[in-house]
Coordinates of C-alpha atoms and ligand atoms in Angstrom, one line a residue:
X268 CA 0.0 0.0 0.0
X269 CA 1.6 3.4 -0.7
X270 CA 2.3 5.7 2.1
X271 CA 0.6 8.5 2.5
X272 CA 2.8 11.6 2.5
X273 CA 3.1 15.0 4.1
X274 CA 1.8 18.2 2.4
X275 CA 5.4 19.8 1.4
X276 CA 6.1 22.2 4.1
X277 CA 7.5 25.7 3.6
X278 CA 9.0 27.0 6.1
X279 CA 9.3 30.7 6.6
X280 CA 13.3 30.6 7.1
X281 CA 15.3 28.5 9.3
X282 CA 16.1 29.8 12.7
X283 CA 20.0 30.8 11.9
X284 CA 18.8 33.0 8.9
X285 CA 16.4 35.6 10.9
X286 CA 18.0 38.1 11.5
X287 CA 16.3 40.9 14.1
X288 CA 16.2 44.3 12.2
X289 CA 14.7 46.7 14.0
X290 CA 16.4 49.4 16.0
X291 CA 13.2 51.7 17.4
X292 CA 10.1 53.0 16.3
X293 CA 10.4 56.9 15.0
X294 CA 7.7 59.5 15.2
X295 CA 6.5 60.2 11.6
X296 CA 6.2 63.6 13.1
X297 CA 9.0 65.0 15.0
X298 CA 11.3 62.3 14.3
X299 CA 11.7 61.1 18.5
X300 CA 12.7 57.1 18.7
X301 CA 11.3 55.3 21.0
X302 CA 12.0 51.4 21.8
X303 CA 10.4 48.7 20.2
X304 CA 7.2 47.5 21.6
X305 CA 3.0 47.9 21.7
X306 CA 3.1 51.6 21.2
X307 CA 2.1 53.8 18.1
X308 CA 2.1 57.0 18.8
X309 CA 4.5 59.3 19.6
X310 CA 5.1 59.8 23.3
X311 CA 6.3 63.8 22.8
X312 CA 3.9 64.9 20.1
X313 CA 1.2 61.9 19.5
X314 CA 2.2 61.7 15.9
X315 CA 2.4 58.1 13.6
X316 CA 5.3 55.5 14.3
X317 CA 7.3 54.1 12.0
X318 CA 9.3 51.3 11.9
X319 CA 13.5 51.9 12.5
X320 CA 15.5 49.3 10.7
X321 CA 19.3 48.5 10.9
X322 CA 19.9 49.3 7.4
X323 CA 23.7 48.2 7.7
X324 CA 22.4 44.2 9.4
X325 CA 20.0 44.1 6.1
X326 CA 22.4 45.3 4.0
X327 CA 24.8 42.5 5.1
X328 CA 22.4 40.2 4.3
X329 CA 20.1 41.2 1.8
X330 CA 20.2 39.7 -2.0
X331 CA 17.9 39.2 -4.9
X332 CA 19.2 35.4 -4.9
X333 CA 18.2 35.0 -1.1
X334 CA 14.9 36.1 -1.5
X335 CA 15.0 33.8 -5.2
X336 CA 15.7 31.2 -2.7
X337 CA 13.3 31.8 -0.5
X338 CA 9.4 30.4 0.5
X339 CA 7.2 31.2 -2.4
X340 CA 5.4 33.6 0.2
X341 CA 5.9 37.4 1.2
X342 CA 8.3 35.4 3.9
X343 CA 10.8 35.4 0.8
X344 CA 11.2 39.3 2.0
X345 CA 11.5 38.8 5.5
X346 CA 15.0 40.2 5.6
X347 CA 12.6 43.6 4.8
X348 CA 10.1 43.6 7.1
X349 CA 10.0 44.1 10.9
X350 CA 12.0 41.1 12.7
X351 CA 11.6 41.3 16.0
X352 CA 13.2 38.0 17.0
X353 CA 15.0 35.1 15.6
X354 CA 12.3 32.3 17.2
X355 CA 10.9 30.9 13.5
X356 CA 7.8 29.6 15.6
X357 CA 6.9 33.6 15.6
X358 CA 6.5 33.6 12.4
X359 CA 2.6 33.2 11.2
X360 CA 2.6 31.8 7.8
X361 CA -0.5 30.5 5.7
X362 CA 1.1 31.6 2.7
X363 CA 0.2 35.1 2.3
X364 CA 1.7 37.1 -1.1
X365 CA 4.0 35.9 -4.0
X366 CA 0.2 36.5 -5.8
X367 CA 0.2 36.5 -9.5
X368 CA 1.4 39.4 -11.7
X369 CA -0.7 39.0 -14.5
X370 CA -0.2 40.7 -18.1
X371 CA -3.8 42.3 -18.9
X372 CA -3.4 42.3 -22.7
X373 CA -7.2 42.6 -23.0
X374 CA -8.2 44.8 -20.8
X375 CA -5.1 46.8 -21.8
X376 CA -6.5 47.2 -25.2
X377 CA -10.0 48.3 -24.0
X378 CA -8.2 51.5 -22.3
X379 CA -6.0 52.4 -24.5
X380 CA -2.8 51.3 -22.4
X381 CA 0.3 49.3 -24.6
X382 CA 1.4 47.4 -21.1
X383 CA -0.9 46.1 -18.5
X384 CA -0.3 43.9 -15.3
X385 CA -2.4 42.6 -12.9
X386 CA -0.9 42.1 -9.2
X387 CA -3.9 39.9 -8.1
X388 CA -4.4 40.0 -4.8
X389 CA -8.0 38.3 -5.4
X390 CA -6.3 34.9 -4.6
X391 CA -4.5 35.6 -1.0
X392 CA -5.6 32.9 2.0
X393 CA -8.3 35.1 2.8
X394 CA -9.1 36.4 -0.4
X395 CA -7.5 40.0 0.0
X396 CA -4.2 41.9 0.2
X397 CA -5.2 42.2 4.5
X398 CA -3.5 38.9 4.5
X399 CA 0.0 40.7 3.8
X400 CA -0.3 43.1 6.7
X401 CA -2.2 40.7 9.3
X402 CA 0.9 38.2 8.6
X403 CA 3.5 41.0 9.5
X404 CA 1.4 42.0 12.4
X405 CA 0.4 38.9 14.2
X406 CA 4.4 37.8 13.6
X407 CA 5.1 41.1 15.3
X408 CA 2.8 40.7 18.1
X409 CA 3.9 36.9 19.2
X410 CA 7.4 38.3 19.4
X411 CA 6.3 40.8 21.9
X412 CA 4.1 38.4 23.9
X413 CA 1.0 39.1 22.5
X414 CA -1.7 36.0 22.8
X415 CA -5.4 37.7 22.0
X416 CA -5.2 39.8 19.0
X417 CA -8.0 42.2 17.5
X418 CA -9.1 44.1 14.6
X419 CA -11.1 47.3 13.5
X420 CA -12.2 45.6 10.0
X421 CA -13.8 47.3 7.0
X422 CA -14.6 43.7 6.4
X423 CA -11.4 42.2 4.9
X424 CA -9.3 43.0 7.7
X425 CA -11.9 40.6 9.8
X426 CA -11.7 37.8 7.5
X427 CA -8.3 38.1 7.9
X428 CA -7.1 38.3 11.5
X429 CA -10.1 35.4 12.1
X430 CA -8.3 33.5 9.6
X431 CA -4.7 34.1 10.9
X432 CA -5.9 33.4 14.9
X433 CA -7.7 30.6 14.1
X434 CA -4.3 28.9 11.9
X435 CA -2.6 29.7 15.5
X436 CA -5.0 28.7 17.5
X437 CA -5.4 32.5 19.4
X438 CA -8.6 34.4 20.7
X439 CA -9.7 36.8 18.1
X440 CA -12.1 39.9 18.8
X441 CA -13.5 40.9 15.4
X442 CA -15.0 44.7 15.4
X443 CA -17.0 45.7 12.5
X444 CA -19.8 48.2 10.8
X445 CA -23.4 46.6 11.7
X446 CA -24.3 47.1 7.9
X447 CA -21.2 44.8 5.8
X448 CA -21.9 42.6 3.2
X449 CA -23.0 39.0 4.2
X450 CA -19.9 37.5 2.8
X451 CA -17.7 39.8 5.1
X452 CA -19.6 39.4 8.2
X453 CA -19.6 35.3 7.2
X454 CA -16.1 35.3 6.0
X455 CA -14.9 36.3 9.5
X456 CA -17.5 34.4 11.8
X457 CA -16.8 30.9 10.0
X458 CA -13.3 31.1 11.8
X459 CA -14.9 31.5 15.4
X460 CA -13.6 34.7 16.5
X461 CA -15.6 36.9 19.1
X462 CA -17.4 38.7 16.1
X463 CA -18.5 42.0 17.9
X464 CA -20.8 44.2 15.1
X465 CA -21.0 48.2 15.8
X466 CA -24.0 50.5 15.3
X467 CA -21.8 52.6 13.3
X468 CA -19.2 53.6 10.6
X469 CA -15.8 52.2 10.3
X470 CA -14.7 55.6 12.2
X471 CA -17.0 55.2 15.4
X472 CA -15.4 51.5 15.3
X473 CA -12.4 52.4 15.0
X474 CA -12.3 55.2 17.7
X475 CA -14.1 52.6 20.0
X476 CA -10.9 49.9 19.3
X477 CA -8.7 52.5 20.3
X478 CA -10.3 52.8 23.8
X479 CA -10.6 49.2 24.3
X480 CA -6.9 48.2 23.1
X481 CA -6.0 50.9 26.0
X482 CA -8.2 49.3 28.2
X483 CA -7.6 45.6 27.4
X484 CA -3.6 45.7 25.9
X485 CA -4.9 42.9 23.1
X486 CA -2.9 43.2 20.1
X487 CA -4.8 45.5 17.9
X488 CA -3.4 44.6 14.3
X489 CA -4.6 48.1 12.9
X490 CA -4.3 49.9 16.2
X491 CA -1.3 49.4 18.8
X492 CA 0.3 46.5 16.1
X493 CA 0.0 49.3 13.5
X494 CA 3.8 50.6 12.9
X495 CA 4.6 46.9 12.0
X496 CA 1.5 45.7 10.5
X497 CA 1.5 48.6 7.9
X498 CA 4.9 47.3 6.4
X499 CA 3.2 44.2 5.1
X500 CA 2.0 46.4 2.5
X501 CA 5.6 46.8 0.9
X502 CA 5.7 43.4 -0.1
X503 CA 3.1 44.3 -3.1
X504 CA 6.0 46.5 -4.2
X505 CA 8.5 44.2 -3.7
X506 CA 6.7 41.4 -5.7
X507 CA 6.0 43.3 -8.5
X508 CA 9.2 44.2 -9.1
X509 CA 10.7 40.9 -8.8
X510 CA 7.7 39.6 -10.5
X511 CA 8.8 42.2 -13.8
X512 CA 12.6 40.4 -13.6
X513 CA 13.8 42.7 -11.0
X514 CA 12.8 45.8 -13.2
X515 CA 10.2 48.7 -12.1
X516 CA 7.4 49.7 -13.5
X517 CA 6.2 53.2 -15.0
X518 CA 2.8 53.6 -13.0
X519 CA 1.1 51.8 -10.3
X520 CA -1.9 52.3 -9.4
X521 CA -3.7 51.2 -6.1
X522 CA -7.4 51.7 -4.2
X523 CA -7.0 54.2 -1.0
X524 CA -8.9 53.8 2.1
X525 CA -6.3 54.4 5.2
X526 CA -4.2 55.5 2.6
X527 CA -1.1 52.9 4.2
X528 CA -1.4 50.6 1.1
X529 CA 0.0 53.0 -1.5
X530 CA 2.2 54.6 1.0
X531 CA 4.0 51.5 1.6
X532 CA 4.1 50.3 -2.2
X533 CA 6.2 53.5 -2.3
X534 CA 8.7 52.7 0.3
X535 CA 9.4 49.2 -0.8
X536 CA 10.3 50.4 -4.1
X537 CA 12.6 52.9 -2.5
X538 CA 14.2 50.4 0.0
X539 CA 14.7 48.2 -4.0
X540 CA 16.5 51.0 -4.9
X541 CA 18.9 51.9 -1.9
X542 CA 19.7 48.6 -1.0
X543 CA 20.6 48.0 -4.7
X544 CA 18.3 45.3 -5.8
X545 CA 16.9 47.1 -8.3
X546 CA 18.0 50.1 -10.6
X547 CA 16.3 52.8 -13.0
X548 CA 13.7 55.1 -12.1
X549 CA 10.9 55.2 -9.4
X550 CA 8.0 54.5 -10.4
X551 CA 4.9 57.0 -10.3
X552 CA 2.5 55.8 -7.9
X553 CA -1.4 56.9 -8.0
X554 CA -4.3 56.0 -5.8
X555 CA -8.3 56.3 -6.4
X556 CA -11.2 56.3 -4.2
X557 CA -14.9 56.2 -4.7
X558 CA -16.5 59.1 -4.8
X559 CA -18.6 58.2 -2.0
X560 CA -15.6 58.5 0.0
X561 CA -13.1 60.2 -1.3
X562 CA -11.4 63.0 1.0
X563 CA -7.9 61.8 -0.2
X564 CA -8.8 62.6 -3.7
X565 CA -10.9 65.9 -2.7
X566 CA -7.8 67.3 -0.9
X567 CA -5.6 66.5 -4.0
X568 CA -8.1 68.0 -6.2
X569 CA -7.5 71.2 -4.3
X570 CA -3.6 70.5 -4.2
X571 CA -3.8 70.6 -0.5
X572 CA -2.4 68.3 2.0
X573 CA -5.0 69.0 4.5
X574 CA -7.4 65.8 4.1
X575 CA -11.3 67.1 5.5
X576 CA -13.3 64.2 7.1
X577 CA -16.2 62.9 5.5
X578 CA -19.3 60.6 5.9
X579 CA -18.7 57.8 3.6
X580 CA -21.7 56.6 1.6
X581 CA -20.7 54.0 -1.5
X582 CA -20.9 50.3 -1.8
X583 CA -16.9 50.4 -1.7
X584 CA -17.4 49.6 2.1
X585 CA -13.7 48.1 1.9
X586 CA -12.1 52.1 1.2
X587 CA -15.0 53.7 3.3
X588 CA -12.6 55.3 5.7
X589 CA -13.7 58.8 6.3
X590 CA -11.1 59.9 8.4
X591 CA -8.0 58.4 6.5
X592 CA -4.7 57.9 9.1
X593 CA -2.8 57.6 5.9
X594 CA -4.1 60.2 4.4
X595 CA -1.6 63.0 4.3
X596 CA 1.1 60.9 3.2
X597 CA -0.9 59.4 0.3
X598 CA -0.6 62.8 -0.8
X599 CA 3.2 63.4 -0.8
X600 CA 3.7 60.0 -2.4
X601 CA 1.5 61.3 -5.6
X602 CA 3.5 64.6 -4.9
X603 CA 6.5 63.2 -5.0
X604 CA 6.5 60.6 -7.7
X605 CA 4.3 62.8 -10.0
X606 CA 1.1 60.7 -9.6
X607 CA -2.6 61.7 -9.1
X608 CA -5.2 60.6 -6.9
X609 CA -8.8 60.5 -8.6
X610 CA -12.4 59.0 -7.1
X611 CA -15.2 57.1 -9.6
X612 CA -18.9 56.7 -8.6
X613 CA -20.5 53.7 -7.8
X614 CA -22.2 53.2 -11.5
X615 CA -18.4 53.1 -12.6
X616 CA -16.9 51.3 -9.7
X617 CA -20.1 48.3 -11.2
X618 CA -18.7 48.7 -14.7
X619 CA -14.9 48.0 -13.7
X620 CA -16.0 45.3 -12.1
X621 CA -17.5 43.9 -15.0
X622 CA -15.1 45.2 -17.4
X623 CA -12.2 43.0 -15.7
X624 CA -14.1 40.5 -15.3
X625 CA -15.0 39.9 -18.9
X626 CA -11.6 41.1 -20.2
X627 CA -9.0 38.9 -18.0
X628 CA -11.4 36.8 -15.9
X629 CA -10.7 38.4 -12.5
X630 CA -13.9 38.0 -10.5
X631 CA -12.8 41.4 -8.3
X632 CA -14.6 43.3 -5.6
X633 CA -15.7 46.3 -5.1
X634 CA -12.0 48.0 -4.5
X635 CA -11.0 46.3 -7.6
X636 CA -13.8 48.1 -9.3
X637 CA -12.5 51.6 -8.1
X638 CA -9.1 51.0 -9.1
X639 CA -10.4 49.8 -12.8
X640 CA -12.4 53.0 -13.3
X641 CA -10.0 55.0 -11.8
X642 CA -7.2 53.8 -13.9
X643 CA -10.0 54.0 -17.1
X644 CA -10.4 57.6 -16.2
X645 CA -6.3 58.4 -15.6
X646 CA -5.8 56.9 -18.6
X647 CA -8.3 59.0 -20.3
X648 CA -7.2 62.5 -18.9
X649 CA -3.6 61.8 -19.8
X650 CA -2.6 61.2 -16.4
X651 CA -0.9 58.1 -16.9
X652 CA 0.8 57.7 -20.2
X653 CA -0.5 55.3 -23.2
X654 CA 3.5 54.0 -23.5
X655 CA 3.3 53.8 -19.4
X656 CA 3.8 50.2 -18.1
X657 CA 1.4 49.9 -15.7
X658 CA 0.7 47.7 -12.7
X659 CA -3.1 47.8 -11.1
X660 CA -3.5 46.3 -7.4
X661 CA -6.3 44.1 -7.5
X662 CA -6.8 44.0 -3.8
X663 CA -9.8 41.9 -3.0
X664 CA -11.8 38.9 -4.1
X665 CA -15.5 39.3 -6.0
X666 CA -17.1 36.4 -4.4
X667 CA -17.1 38.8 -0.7
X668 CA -19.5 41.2 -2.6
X669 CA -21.8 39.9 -4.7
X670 CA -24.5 42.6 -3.6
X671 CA -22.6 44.9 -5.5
X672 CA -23.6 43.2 -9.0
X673 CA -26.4 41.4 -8.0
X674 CA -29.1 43.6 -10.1
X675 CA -26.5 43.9 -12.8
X676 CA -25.5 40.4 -14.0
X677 CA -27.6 37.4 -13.7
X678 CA -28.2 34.2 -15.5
X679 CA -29.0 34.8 -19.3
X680 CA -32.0 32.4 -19.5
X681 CA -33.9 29.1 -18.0
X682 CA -34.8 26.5 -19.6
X683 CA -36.6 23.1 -18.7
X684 CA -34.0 20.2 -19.1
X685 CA -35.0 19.1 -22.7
X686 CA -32.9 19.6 -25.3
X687 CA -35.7 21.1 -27.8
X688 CA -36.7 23.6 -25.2
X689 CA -32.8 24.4 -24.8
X690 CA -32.4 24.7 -28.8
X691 CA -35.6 26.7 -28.8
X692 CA -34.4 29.4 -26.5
X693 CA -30.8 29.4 -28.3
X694 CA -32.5 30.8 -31.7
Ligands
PLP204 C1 -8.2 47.7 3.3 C2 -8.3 47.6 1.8 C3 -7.7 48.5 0.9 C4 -7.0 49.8 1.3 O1 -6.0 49.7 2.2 P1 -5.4 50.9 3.0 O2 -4.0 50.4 3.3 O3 -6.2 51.1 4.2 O4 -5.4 52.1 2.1 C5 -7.8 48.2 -0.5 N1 -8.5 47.2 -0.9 C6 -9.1 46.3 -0.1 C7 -9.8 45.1 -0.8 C8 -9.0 46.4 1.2 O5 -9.6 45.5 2.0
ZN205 ZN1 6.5 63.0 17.7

């Protein structure tokens, strides 16, 4: 009788090859280091943290042919991301990342662009890109000690952290809008996590996390885990420029609701650059909203920095972040690189969907939607180049919001099971 044998295991990196990287946590604000730890704000001024990493221990280490050689997950950057300790059993790993970068010939054609990629996000663990960050965080948060861990969710941030605990086999408490789309509030409860719904918008739920992560000292992916969860996000950057042969490209374009995602694609193509992995000029790096929600792309449209709060009302409950934390440096990222940062209705964010869906067969949701129609509309205005080669970040799978196509698509027509009734209908 054959044997059975074990599912190959990956592992994240053997014990002797972490290396711990970090040397404090900087205010984004006034630039005061503080240790490592559960903190993210700044003691002095209350201002963002940021990670502090030892460039010259990464340096030592750091190769294109390490991370060739390493798990086919975002793990094969680990030498870039916070490492807090050399335990391996720290690391959380259900394969998060190293996600397709798919040429879009088709949908290329349909918006006039010559070169089109895909980084498709759609087909993470969880079924979004909150799989990168949640990774990075909860790896953080063992390090430090951390055994119940917590999320203010949009929706995919739920599905996520439920996912994660339940792989480790920690408490999760799951905070989310009352009103999210069935396969959100389902996609986090099937993992058992204390589901906890709020009469409220993302902002009321996240203001109330912040109080109970003071109160409780759970590990708060999003909230007190922030500084390190929030690099996850580079390894979009990282992958698509290892994905294009270690090249980068013209334009990327990526959906903004905190704003972090496209901040952090930014970094990880300047940490490419200074660490010598990759040569030739940054990319431009844009970001879209829905208009429903969209005070990143109102405050650009004024070329101010100053983002104004707003009420979000769209069916892109994934970006419907009011009060983005990201926000400002969204903006000097399109500043700097020379990108723009737009906003599409909903009636567009529905046709995106549709349109890359029937072009490339990427069943996306609604954030895949804005970014479509946003990039339709850049591509339209002459913000991003027709010779550009450009990378859209599909972030999130289609199958989490059906609702938002339900009245749009549907099946074409029923018939009984008999072939002449089938043959009847077909003429
Ligand atoms: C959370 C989320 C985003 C935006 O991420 P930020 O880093 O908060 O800007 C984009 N797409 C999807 C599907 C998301 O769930
Ligand atoms: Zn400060």
């Amino acid at each position: 009788m054959p044997t059975a044998t074990a599912p190959p295991f990956v592992p994240a990196r053997e014990a002797a090859d972490l290396v711990p990287n970090l040397t404090g946590l900087a205010c984004r604000e006034c630039g005061e280091v503080e240790e490592v730890g559960l903190s993210h704000v700044c003691g002095f001024c209350f201002g963002p943290l940021e990670v502090v990493y030892d460039t010259d221990a990464i340096s030592a280490v750091v190769s294109r042919e390490r991370i060739e050689a390493g798990p086919p997950s975002l793990w094969r950057y680990g030498d870039l991301l916070p490492t807090l300790s050399s335990d391996p059993s720290h690391r959380v790993d259900l394969q998060t990342g190293l996600t397709p970068l798919r040429p879009a010939p088709r949908l290329a054609e349909r918006l006039g662009l010559s070169e089109l990629w895909l980084k498709d996000d759609t087909v993470n663990p969880s079924g979004s890109f909150k799989d990168r960050v949640v990774t990075v965080a909860l790896s953080a948060g063992r390090a430090l000690g951390i055994e119940t861990f917590a999320c203010a969710s949009t929706g995919n941030l739920g599905n996520s952290v439920s996912a994660h605990a339940a792989a480790i086999g920690a408490p999760a408490y799951v905070f989310i809008p009352a009103d999210l789309e069935t396969g959100k509030v389902l996609g986090s409860a099937v993992h058992g996590p204390n589901l906890v719904t709020v009469r409220g918008n993302y902002d009321d739920v996240n203001r109330l996390c912040a109080e109970v992560a003071d109160d409780t000292g759970w590990g708060f992916v999003n909230v007190n885990l922030r500084t390190y969860y929030a690099e996850g996000s580079k390894t979009i950057g990282f992958e698509i420029a290892e994905q294009l042969g270690w090249r980068f490209p013209d334009h990327v374009v990526a959906p903004i609701a905190s704003g972090a995602m496209m901040v952090k694609i930014d970094k990880a193509f300047r940490e490419l650059a200074s660490y010598g992995l990759v040569d030739g000029d940054l990319p431009r790096v844009s970001g879209g909203q829905a208009t429903g929600c969209s005070p990143v792309a109102e405050a650009f449209a004024r070329g101010s920095f100053d983002v104004r709060p707003q009420k979000p009302d769209t069916i892109a409950r994934s970006l419907a972040i009011g009060n983005p934390a990201d926000g400002y440096y969204a903006l000097k990222v399109a500043d700097r690189t020379g990108g723009a940062i737009g906003h599409v209705p909903d009636d567009e964010i529905i046709a995106g969907i549709r349109l890359l869906a029937e072009t490339e067969g990427v069943f996306a949701e609604t954030a895949g939607g804005v970014t479509v129609a946003n990039l339709k509309r850049m591509v339209e205005a002459g913000t991003i180049g027709r010779d550009e080669r450009t990378v859209a970040v599909i972030s999130g799978n289609g199958y989490k919001t059906v609702e938002a196509i339900a009245d749009d698509v549907g099946p074409s027509f029923e018939v009984s099971p008999s072939l002449d009734d089938f043959l009847a209908q077909l003429s």
